[in-house]
Coordinates of C-alpha atoms in Angstrom, one line a residue:
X1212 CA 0.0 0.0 0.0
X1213 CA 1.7 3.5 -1.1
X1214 CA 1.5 6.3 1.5
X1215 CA -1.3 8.9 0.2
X1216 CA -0.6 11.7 2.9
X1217 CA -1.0 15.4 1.6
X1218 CA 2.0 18.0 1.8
X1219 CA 0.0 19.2 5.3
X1220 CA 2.0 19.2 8.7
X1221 CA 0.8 16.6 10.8
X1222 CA 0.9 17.6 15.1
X1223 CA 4.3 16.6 15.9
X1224 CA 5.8 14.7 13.1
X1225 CA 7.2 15.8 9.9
X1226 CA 6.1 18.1 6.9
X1227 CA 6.9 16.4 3.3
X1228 CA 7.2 17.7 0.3
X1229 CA 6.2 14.1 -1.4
X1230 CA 3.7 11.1 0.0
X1231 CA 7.5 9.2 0.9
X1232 CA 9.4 12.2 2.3
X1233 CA 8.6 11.2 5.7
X1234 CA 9.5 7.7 5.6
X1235 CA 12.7 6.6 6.3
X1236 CA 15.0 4.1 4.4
X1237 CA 16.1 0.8 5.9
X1238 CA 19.7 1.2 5.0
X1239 CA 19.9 4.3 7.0
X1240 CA 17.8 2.7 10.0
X1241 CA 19.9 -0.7 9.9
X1242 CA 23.1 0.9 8.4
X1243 CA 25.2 -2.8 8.2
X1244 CA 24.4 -5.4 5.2
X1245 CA 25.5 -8.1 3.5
X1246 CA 25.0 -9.1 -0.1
X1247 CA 23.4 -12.6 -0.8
X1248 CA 25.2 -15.4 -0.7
X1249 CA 27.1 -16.5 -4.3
X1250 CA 27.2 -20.6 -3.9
X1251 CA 28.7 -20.2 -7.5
X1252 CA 27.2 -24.0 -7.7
X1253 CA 24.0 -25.9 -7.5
X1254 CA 25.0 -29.0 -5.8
X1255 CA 26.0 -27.5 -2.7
X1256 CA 22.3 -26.8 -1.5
X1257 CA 19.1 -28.8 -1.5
X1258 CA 16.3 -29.9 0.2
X1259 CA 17.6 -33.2 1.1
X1260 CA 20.9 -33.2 3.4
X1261 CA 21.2 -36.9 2.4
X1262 CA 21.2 -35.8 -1.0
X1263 CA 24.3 -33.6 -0.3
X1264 CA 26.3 -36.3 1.7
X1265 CA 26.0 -38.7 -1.5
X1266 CA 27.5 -35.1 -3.5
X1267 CA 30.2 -35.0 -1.2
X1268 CA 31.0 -38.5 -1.2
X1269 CA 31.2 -39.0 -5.0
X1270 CA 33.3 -36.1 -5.2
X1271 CA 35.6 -37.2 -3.0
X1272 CA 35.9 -40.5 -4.2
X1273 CA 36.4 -39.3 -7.5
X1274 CA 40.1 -39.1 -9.5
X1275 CA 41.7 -35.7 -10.5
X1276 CA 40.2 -35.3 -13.8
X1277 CA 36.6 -36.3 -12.9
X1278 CA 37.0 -34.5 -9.7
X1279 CA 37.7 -31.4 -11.5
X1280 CA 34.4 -31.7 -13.8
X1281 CA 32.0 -32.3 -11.1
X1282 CA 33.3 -29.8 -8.9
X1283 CA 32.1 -27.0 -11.5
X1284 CA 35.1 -25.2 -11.2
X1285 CA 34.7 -21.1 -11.2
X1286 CA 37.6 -18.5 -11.3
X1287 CA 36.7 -18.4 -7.3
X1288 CA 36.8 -21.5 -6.4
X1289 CA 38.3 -24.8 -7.9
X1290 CA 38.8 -28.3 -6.1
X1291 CA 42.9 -26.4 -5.6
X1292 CA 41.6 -23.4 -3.9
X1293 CA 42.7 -22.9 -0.1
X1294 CA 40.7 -20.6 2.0
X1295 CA 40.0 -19.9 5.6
X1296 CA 37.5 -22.3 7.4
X1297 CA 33.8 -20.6 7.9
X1298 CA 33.5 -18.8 11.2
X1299 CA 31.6 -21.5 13.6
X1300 CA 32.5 -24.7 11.4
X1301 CA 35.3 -27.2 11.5
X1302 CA 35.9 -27.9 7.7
X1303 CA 39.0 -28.3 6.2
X1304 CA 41.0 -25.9 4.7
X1305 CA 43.7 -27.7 3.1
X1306 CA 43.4 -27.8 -0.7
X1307 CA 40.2 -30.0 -1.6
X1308 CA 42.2 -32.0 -4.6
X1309 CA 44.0 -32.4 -2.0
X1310 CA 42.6 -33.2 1.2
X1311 CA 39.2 -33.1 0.9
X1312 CA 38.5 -34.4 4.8
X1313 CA 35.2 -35.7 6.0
X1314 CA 31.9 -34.2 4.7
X1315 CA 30.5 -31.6 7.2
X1316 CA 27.2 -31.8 8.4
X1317 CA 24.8 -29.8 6.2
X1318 CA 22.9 -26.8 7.9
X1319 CA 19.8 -24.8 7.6
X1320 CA 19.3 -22.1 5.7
X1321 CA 16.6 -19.8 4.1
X1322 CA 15.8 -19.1 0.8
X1323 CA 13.3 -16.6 0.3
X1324 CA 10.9 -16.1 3.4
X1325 CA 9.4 -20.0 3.7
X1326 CA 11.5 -22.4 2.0
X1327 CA 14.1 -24.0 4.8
X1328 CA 16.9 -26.1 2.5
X1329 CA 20.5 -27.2 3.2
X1330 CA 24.0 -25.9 2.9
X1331 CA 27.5 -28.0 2.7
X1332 CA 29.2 -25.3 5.1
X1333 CA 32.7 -26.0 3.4
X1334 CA 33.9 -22.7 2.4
X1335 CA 36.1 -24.5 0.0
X1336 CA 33.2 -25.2 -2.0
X1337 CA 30.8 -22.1 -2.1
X1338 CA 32.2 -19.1 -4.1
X1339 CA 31.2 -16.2 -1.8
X1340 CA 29.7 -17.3 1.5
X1341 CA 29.6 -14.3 3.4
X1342 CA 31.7 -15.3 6.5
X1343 CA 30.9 -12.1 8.0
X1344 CA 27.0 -13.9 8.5
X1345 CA 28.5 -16.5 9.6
X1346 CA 30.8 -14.9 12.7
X1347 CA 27.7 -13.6 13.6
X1348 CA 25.0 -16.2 13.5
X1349 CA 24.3 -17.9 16.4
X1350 CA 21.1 -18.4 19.0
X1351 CA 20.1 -14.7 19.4
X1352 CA 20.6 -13.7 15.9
X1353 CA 17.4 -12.4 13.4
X1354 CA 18.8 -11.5 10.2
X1355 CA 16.3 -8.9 8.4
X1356 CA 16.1 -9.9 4.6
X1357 CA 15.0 -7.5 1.8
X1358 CA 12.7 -9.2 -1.1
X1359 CA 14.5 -7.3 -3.9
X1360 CA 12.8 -4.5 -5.8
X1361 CA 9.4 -6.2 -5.0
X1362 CA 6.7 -4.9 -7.0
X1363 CA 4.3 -3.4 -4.3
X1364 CA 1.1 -5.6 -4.3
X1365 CA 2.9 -8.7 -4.1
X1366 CA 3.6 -8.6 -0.3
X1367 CA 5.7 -7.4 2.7
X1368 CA 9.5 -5.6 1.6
X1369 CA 11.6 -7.6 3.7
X1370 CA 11.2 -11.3 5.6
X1371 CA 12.5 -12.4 9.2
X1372 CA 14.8 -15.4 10.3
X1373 CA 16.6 -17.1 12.8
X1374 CA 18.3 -19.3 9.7
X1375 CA 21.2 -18.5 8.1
X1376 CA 19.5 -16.9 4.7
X1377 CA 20.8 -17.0 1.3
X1378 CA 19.3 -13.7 0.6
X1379 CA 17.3 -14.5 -2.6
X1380 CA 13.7 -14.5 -3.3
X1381 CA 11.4 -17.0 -4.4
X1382 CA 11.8 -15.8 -7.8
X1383 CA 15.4 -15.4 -7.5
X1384 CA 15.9 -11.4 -7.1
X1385 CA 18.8 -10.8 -4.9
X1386 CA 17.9 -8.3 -1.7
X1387 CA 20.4 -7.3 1.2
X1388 CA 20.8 -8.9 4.3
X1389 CA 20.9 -7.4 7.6
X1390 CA 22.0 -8.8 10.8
X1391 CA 20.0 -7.7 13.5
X1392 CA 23.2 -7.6 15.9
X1393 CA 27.0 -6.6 14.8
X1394 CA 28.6 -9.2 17.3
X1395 CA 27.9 -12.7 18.7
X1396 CA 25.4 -13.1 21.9
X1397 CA 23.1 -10.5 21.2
X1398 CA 25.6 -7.6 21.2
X1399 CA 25.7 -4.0 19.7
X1400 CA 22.5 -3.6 17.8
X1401 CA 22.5 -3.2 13.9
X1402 CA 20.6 0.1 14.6
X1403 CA 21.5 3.6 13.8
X1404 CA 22.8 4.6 16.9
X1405 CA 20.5 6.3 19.8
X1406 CA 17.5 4.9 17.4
X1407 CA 16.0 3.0 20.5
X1408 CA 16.5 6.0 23.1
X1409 CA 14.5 8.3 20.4
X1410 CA 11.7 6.2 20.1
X1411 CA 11.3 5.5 23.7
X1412 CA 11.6 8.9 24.4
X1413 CA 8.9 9.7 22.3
X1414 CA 6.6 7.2 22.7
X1415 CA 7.1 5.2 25.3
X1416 CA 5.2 6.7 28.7
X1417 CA 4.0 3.9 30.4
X1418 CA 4.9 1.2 28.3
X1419 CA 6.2 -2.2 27.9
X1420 CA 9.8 -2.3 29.3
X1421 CA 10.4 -5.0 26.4
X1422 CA 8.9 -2.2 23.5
X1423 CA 12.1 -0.5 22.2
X1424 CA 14.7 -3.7 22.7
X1425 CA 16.0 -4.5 19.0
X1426 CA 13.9 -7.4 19.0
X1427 CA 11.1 -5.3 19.1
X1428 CA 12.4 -2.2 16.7
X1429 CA 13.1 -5.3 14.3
X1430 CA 9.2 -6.7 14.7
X1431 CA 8.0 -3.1 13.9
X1432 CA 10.6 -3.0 10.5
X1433 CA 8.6 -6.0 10.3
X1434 CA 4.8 -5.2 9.9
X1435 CA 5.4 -1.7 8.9
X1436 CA 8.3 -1.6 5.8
X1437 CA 6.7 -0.5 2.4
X1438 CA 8.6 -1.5 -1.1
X1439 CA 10.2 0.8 -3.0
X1440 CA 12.8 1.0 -6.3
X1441 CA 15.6 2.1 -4.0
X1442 CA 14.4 -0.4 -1.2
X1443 CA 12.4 -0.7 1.8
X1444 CA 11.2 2.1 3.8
X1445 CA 10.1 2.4 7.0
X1446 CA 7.4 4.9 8.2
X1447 CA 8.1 5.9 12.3
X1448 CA 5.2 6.7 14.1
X1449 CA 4.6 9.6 16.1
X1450 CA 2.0 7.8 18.2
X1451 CA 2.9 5.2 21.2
X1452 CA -0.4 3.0 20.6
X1453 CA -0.1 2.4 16.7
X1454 CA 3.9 1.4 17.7
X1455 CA 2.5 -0.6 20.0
X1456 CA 0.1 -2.4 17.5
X1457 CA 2.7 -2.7 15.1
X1458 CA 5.4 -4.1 17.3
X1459 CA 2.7 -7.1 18.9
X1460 CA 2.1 -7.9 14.7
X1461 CA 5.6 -7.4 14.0
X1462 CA 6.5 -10.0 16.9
X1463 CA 3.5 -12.4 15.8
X1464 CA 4.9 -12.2 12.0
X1465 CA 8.3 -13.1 13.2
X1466 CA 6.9 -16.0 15.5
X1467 CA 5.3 -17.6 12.1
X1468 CA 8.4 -16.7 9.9
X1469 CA 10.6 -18.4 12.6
X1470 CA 8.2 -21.5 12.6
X1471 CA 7.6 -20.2 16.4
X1472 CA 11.1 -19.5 17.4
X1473 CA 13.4 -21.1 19.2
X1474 CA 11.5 -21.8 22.0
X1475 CA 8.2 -21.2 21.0
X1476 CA 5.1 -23.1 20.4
X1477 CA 5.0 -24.3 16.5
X1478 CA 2.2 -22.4 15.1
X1479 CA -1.5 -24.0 14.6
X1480 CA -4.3 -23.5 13.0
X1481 CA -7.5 -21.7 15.3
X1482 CA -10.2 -23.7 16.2
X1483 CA -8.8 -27.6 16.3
X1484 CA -8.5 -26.8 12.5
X1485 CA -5.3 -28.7 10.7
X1486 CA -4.1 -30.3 7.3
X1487 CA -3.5 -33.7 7.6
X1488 CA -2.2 -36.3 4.8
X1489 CA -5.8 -38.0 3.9
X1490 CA -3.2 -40.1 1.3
X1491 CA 0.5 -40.5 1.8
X1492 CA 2.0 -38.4 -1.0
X1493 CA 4.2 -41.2 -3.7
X1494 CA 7.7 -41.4 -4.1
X1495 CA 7.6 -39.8 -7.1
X1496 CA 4.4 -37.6 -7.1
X1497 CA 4.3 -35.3 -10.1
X1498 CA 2.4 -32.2 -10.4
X1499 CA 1.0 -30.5 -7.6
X1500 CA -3.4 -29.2 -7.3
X1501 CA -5.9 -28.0 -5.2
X1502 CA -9.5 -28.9 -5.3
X1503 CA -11.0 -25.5 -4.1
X1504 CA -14.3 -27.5 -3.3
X1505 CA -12.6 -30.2 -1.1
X1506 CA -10.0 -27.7 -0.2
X1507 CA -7.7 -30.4 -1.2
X1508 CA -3.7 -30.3 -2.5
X1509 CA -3.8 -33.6 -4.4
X1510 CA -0.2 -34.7 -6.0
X1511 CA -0.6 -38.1 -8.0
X1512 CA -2.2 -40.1 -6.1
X1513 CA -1.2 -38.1 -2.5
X1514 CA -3.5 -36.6 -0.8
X1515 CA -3.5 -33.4 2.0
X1516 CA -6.7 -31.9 3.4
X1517 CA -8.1 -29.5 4.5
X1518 CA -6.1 -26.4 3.1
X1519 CA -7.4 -23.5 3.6
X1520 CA -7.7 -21.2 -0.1
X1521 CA -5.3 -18.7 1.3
X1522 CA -2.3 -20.8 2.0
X1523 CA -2.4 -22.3 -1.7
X1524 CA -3.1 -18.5 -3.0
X1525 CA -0.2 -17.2 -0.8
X1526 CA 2.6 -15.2 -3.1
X1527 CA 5.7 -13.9 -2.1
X1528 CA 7.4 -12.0 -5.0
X1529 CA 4.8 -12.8 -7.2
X1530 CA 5.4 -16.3 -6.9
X1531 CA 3.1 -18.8 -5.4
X1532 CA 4.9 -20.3 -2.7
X1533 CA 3.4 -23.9 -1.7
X1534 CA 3.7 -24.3 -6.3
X1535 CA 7.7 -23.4 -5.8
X1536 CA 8.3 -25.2 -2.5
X1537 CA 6.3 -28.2 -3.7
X1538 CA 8.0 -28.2 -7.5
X1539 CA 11.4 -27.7 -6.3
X1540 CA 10.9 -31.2 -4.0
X1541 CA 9.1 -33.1 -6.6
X1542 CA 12.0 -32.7 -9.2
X1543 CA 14.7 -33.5 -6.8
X1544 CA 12.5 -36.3 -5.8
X1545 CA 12.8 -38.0 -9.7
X1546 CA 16.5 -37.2 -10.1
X1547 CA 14.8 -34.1 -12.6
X1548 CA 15.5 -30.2 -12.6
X1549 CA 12.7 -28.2 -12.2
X1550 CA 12.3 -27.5 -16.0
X1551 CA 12.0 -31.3 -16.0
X1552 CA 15.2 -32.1 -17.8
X1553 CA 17.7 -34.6 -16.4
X1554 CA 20.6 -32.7 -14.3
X1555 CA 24.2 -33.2 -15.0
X1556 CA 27.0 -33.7 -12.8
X1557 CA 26.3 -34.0 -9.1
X1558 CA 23.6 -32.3 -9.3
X1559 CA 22.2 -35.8 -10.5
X1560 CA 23.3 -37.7 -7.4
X1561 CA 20.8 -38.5 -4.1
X1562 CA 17.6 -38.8 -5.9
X1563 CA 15.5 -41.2 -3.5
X1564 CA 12.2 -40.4 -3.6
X1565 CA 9.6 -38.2 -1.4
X1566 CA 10.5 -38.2 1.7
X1567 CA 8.5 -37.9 5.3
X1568 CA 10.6 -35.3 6.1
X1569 CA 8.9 -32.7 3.3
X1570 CA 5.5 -34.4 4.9
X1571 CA 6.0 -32.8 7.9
X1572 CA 6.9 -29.8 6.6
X1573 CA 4.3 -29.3 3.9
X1574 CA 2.0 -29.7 6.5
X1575 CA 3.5 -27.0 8.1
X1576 CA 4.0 -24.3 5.6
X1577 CA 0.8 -24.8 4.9
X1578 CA -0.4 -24.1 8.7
X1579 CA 2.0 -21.3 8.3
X1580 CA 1.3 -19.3 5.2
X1581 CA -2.8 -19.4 5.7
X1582 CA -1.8 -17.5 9.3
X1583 CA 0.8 -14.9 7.9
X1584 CA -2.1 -14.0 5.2
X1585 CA -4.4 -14.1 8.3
X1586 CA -2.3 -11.3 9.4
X1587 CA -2.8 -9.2 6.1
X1588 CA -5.7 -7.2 7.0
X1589 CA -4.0 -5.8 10.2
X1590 CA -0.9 -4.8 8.0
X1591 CA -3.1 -2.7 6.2
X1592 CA -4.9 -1.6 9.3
X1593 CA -1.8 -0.1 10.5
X1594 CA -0.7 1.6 7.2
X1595 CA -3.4 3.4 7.2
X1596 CA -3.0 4.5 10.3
X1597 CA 0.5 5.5 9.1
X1598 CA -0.8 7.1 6.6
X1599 CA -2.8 9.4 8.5
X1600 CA 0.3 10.3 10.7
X1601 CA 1.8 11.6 12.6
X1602 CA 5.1 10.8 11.4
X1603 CA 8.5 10.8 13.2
X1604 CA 10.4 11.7 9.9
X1605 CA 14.0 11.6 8.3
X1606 CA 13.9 15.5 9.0
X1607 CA 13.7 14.8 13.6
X1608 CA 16.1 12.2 12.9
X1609 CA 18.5 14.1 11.7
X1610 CA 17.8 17.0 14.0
X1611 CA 18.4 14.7 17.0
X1612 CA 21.6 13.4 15.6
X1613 CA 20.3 9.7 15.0
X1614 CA 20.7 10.3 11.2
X1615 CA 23.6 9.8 9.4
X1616 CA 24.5 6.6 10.8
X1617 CA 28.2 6.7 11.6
X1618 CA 30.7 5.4 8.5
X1619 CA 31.6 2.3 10.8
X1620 CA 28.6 1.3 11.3
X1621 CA 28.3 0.0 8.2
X1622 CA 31.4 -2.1 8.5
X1623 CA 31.6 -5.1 10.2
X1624 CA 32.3 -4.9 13.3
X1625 CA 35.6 -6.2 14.5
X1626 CA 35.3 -9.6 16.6
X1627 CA 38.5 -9.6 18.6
X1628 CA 40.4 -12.7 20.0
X1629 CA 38.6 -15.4 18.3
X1630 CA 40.5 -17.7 16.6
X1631 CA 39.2 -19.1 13.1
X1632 CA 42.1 -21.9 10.9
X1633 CA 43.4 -19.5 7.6
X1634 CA 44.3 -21.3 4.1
X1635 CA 45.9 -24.5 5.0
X1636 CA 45.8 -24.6 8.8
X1637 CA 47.5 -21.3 9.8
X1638 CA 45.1 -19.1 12.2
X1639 CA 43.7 -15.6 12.1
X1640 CA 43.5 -13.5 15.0
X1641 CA 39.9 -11.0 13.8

């Protein structure tokens, strides 16, 4: 929804000059990010962390020529490249042709807002994987993600999770990632600096201690970021009760995106209402469908019900998510790409079938995406209550010394006396 505020002064926020004037962009708000992830080749990521084992254990096995083919060589990265281990993982760093070591456990990560797949964490293998995430991720982490020039009716600007993301969107766009904290355990907030203090100053009164943490400033970047060409931006209000509605949806949308956190309830359905597999899905299932009627997702001769409309409707960057998630399985499931053409390379290897595993979590997305979109019509509650202001704008920001964001603090910040191994064993002191 596009602000539609006039050029009129609103009681203590800011004057504009434009409906956008008093809205403030992200990258000055969260002043450190981090480009996507460049794996620079398919077979390190999946669905199916069996899958990438089998990868990793055929390359390894494999003699120097054939090694050198299925590794998909790149000008960053070929199986005689030696590079530093990835903050928080084990992996070898000696020369993979050479010593290619025991394959590391795969790990979660995110790509786009709803689709959790794996990662080989070997940074011998993945031509720019952001190590700076890395250093950083660990159990207090939220890493804001932007959708990518997303046009503005096809859903929120930016996503939340607790996952290591990838930093693409469903239909591939690339959009910035942005830590919520600059240091392990929950340390130095990725927020302009005196951010917090301003808003509580402003708005807070009588409220909730727990209002203006990061946590909560992140949950209201949350619910309240609009799109835009030169990326999200995020309207401040001037009023403590519509921050206080926006943070309560902004932590409720980061509760579903997390899958309820890390210690949180998994989400459900209201009402005793949830999908259950009427008809075990086969090994090989095909094409995805929904019987509207039946509220049904049928897939050969699988069977999931009941599905609520809204879940299967659900977009994110114009793409219909439970279609991708679903198609994306399917293919890997019969050893096929998604354009239904046999892969090549490793790529081709792990192919076993549907497994119980994408069940489960079907049946969760599915629980999930039919209560974010529950969620909708109280987004657009609260921009219109943006929209009729009043605004804390760019303009008090800067006044109060909270705008510009200092150069550094769009740097990484420095993480002194941990000890991560260098190119072939030596060790960095960051």
């Amino acid at each position: 929804m596009a602000a539609r505020r006039t050029a009129a002064a609103a009681p203590g926020g800011d004057t504009e000059s434009s409906p956008l004037d008093a809205f403030c962009p992200l990258d000055e708000l969260m002043p450190w990010s981090v480009r996507p992830l460049r794996p620079g080749r398919t077979w390190v990521s999946g669905p199916d962390p069996a899958a990438l084992r089998a990868r990793w254990e055929r390359l390894a096995a494999a003699g120097a020529e054939e090694r050198e083919r299925l590794f998909a060589p790149t000008r960053s990265r070929t199986p005689h490249t030696s590079v530093a281990a990835l903050p928080g993982h084990s992996t070898g760093t000696a020369r993979f042709a050479r010593a290619p070591g025991p394959c590391p456990d795969p790990v979660r990560v995110l790509h786009g807002p709803y689709d959790e797949q794996w990662l080989l964490p070997d940074h011998r293998l993945i031509d720019a994987a952001r190590p700076e995430l890395w250093r950083v991720a660990d159990g207090r982490q939220l890493f804001a993600v932007e959708h990518g020039a997303v046009p503005e009716d096809s859903g929120p600007a930016l996503s939340v999770t607790a996952l290591l993301p990838d930093g693409y969107s469903p239909a591939g766009r690339p959009g910035r990632i942005r830590p919520l904290f600059r240091r392990p355990g929950g340390t130095e907030a990725n927020l302009a600096p005196g951010l917090p203090e301003l808003l509580r100053g402003r708005l807070g009164g009588g409220a909730d201690p727990d209002a203006f943490t990061p946590e909560a400033v992140l949950a209201w970047f949350l619910a309240a970021a609009r799109p835009s060409p030169a990326g999200p931006l995020v309207p401040l209000p001037g009023d403590g009760e519509v921050w206080a509605a926006g943070v309560a949806l902004g932590r409720e949308l980061t509760w579903l995106q997390t899958r309820g956190g890390r210690d949180g309830e998994r989400p459900r359905l209201p009402g005793g209402r949830r999908p259950y597999v009427r008809a075990a899905l086969p090994a090989r299932p095909g094409e995805l469908s929904y019987d509207a009627g039946d509220e049904a997702l049928t897939a050969g001769e699988g069977r999931i019900a009941p599905v609520p409309a809204a879940a299967w409707e659900f977009t994110a960057g114009g793409v219909r998510v439970l279609e991708r998630w679903f198609r994306l399985r399917a293919a890997a499931a019969a050893g096929l790409r998604t354009d239904g053409e046999v892969p090549d390379g490793l790529d081709a290897v792990g192919a076993r079938g549907w497994t119980r595993e994408w069940t489960s979590e079907l049946l969760e997305l599915i629980t999930v995406l039919a209560l974010v979109d529950g969620a909708a019509e109280r987004r657009k509650e609260l921009a219109a209550r943006l929209d009729a202001g009043p605004l804390i704008g760019p303009a008090e920001l800067r006044s109060t010394g909270v705008l510009p964001a200092p150069a550094r603090s769009r740097r990484p910040a420095s993480v002194l006396g941990h000890q991560e191994e260098g190119p072939d064993g030596q060790f960095a002191l960051l």
